Amino acid sequence: MIDKGTNYTTREQQKKLDEILKICNNAVEEQKKRERTLAYGLDDYTEGRTVGAANLARRIKRIAFGEK
């Protein structure tokens, strides 16, 4: 956990943040890839999981990294 009283992170914390960002970016990219190549309407279950994962990833990035 990041100490809210400081403006820096340890190397271990930074590694964790980098991994979270990587996972989030992968989820968002997977949704974009599906939109570009596969479209929607073929498999509701997988599509719902893809869209849901990308939405959660965007929310995490917004909270943790101040991204839009």
mmCIF file of C-alpha atoms in Angstrom:
data_model
loop_
_atom_site.group_PDB
_atom_site.id
_atom_site.type_symbol
_atom_site.label_atom_id
_atom_site.label_comp_id
_atom_site.label_asym_id
_atom_site.label_seq_id
_atom_site.Cartn_x
_atom_site.Cartn_y
_atom_site.Cartn_z
ATOM 1 C CA MET A 1 0.000 0.000 0.000
ATOM 2 C CA ILE A 2 1.276 3.457 -0.825
ATOM 3 C CA ASP A 3 1.904 5.715 2.147
ATOM 4 C CA LYS A 4 -0.446 8.647 1.566
ATOM 5 C CA GLY A 5 1.916 10.942 3.475
ATOM 6 C CA THR A 6 4.637 10.647 0.826
ATOM 7 C CA ASN A 7 4.904 11.389 -2.868
ATOM 8 C CA TYR A 8 7.065 8.417 -3.725
ATOM 9 C CA THR A 9 6.774 4.648 -3.987
ATOM 10 C CA THR A 10 9.251 1.904 -3.257
ATOM 11 C CA ARG A 11 10.557 -0.280 -6.064
ATOM 12 C CA GLU A 12 8.304 -3.097 -4.896
ATOM 13 C CA GLN A 13 5.272 -0.817 -4.935
ATOM 14 C CA GLN A 14 6.210 0.499 -8.360
ATOM 15 C CA LYS A 15 6.496 -3.051 -9.704
ATOM 16 C CA LYS A 16 3.012 -3.806 -8.420
ATOM 17 C CA LEU A 17 1.603 -0.619 -9.930
ATOM 18 C CA ASP A 18 3.291 -1.391 -13.251
ATOM 19 C CA GLU A 19 1.773 -4.888 -13.253
ATOM 20 C CA ILE A 20 -1.694 -3.517 -12.467
ATOM 21 C CA LEU A 21 -1.367 -0.984 -15.284
ATOM 22 C CA LYS A 22 -0.215 -3.719 -17.682
ATOM 23 C CA ILE A 23 -3.188 -5.936 -16.823
ATOM 24 C CA CYS A 24 -5.600 -3.012 -17.195
ATOM 25 C CA ASN A 25 -4.144 -1.984 -20.538
ATOM 26 C CA ASN A 26 -4.366 -5.586 -21.786
ATOM 27 C CA ALA A 27 -8.054 -5.772 -20.855
ATOM 28 C CA VAL A 28 -8.853 -2.521 -22.641
ATOM 29 C CA GLU A 29 -6.823 -3.574 -25.685
ATOM 30 C CA GLU A 30 -8.656 -6.928 -25.814
ATOM 31 C CA GLN A 31 -11.978 -5.087 -26.039
ATOM 32 C CA LYS A 32 -10.656 -2.784 -28.766
ATOM 33 C CA LYS A 33 -9.301 -5.796 -30.679
ATOM 34 C CA ARG A 34 -12.680 -7.543 -30.460
ATOM 35 C CA GLU A 35 -14.420 -4.419 -31.744
ATOM 36 C CA ARG A 36 -12.002 -4.110 -34.678
ATOM 37 C CA THR A 37 -11.781 -7.730 -35.748
ATOM 38 C CA LEU A 38 -14.506 -9.982 -34.370
ATOM 39 C CA ALA A 39 -17.373 -7.575 -33.813
ATOM 40 C CA TYR A 40 -20.152 -8.487 -31.418
ATOM 41 C CA GLY A 41 -23.135 -10.795 -31.551
ATOM 42 C CA LEU A 42 -21.458 -14.174 -31.773
ATOM 43 C CA ASP A 43 -20.879 -15.168 -28.155
ATOM 44 C CA ASP A 44 -22.700 -13.156 -25.522
ATOM 45 C CA TYR A 45 -20.868 -14.733 -22.572
ATOM 46 C CA THR A 46 -17.356 -13.982 -23.828
ATOM 47 C CA GLU A 47 -18.378 -10.571 -25.097
ATOM 48 C CA GLY A 48 -19.853 -9.686 -21.719
ATOM 49 C CA ARG A 49 -16.701 -10.780 -19.940
ATOM 50 C CA THR A 50 -14.518 -8.794 -22.353
ATOM 51 C CA VAL A 51 -16.566 -5.618 -22.018
ATOM 52 C CA GLY A 52 -16.880 -6.036 -18.247
ATOM 53 C CA ALA A 53 -13.141 -6.585 -17.827
ATOM 54 C CA ALA A 54 -12.335 -3.519 -19.918
ATOM 55 C CA ASN A 55 -14.810 -1.428 -17.928
ATOM 56 C CA LEU A 56 -13.300 -2.565 -14.622
ATOM 57 C CA ALA A 57 -9.801 -1.894 -15.970
ATOM 58 C CA ARG A 58 -10.762 1.644 -16.953
ATOM 59 C CA ARG A 59 -12.214 2.270 -13.491
ATOM 60 C CA ILE A 60 -9.058 0.967 -11.794
ATOM 61 C CA LYS A 61 -6.851 3.160 -13.980
ATOM 62 C CA ARG A 62 -9.034 6.192 -13.257
ATOM 63 C CA ILE A 63 -8.830 5.619 -9.487
ATOM 64 C CA ALA A 64 -5.202 4.553 -9.223
ATOM 65 C CA PHE A 65 -3.563 6.614 -11.932
ATOM 66 C CA GLY A 66 -5.959 9.497 -12.538
ATOM 67 C CA GLU A 67 -6.521 8.441 -16.130
ATOM 68 C CA LYS A 68 -9.671 9.020 -18.150
#
